[in-house]
């Protein structure tokens, strides 16, 4: 790609209304980026070590690992919303395709599990890039509906290509040897696969955080705010959008791999569009203004579902109402609470330094 | 010939659903994700009325109930969200899907159910050299009649003109003294009512289940995108087209027939990114 010339309004985003937490972010990140990154790394390590010690119930641990997998999916969906304002109702397909590819590669070849996982993630990334090439030119509602349609097309392939996918019954993911020291039994064990799942989630968040802070990420914000203007500035917006869509397809693929390895099983339901919708719901409840919003939403969603299931069957009603309330009244989501707390904490911190 | 009728029957069902979707998009700039759920709710309400009273009462009452829900949805929901981004409104309708789905589960239970065609329509008829179920012919006639009536209403009535104008440019229409909020409430009510009608009509034709809405919703989206966003005529043509493509596909390449609408959509959008009759998408 030729070096693009980007005028100054990329480096210094237009002053936008203070109330918009997203557009204010770059300035905040510039001054506190290092602090945030270190806080995140400390948190990631502490959580990785602590969770299996504190949580003893195997079911809760499995739920945590699944939440990490789905959290990566929500992360990928939220990233598209945050950087480009694009809403995908089809990312569950790339998530599911990755899981299927692991099963298929392991079934039909004799490569190691690690190779199968790499092939699967690469494969779902390629499929996402092909889908992206067709649709990233569009935006808004049309884009959302086309992601939905392509995702559904992949779902139908998963149900109909019986000889390979096992049709509606799905197929099992039987790993060989060990993956990062985890045997197939370890992978289905919540406590042992937690480290793997959590590390993947943390790495994905870290990667997207770096991307969002890079020059590339800033150009994306320009495109989101005013695509026409970005094009006038010499930015080849199509390629930026395609690269971002592909990147988020890659992240969704990693999530699918984590999820499928832990479940040891894949079925077409994974690809169904309502799963994409749920991932979107998680990232909105978590807060699309923040990268971690998706994963936070995924953990909150899954554990709240678990907590309410003993009390009531009306989980869908709760999700529906929660979604509407968040969208209407708290657009910043759960991460918005953190955003309120953070400046306060920093202020208290600096005051203590002075005294 | 039988295939032609099958295509027409399914296409007409899509037509009734998709024209409501397209109208709501035109007036409120929002793709109503709850449309599939409204359709399902209509089907379940109709199935209950069909058992307790009769099919004809259900065919009238279900659309009326849904239309009332639609008006309330616009008056107390969409109207206050008109300044929000399209994404936010889409998410609200998506949340509504969960609520409706759960309500239907709570009231009618998770099992599928079927509705019998009313007396007089439960046999089959000879037409153009084939024997064909009478109920499906009835479905085709009603669906086409609704489509034509809708077109005539939009084209020749004063209210229809207001609706078209608001869909073209909401603010200028409001400046001209048209109550666009009332037009929107009318259209959302009408769209929801049509979803209810489609549900009531679908009862004896398809089986009722909790996921009947989620799968047909995707096909209706394809129809609306294909027709060109906001174009009702385009949506109608696309609905019939998809109906044919899908049923003909089923006869000739059985396994992957369900992919046919997607293939058609991708093909047409590559050639005409705005859809068959779309303005700026």
Coordinates of C-alpha atoms in Angstrom, one line a residue, chain B residues 1 10 18 41 68 83 91 103 130 137 159 162 183 199 211 237-238 252 272 278:
Chain B
X1 CA -46.7 -25.4 -12.6
X10 CA -43.8 -18.3 -0.4
X18 CA -41.1 -7.2 3.6
X41 CA -46.6 -13.3 17.8
X68 CA -52.1 -1.7 18.0
X83 CA -32.5 11.5 17.3
X91 CA -30.5 -2.6 19.1
X103 CA -43.5 -13.7 26.2
X130 CA -52.6 -29.1 -11.8
X137 CA -54.2 -20.5 -3.6
X159 CA -52.4 9.7 3.5
X162 CA -48.0 12.0 3.1
X183 CA -47.8 9.3 9.6
X199 CA -48.3 -14.7 10.8
X211 CA -37.8 -19.8 15.7
X237 CA -40.8 -7.5 -6.7
X238 CA -37.8 -8.9 -4.8
X252 CA -33.3 -28.6 -9.0
X272 CA -26.4 -3.0 -8.7
X278 CA -33.0 1.7 -4.5

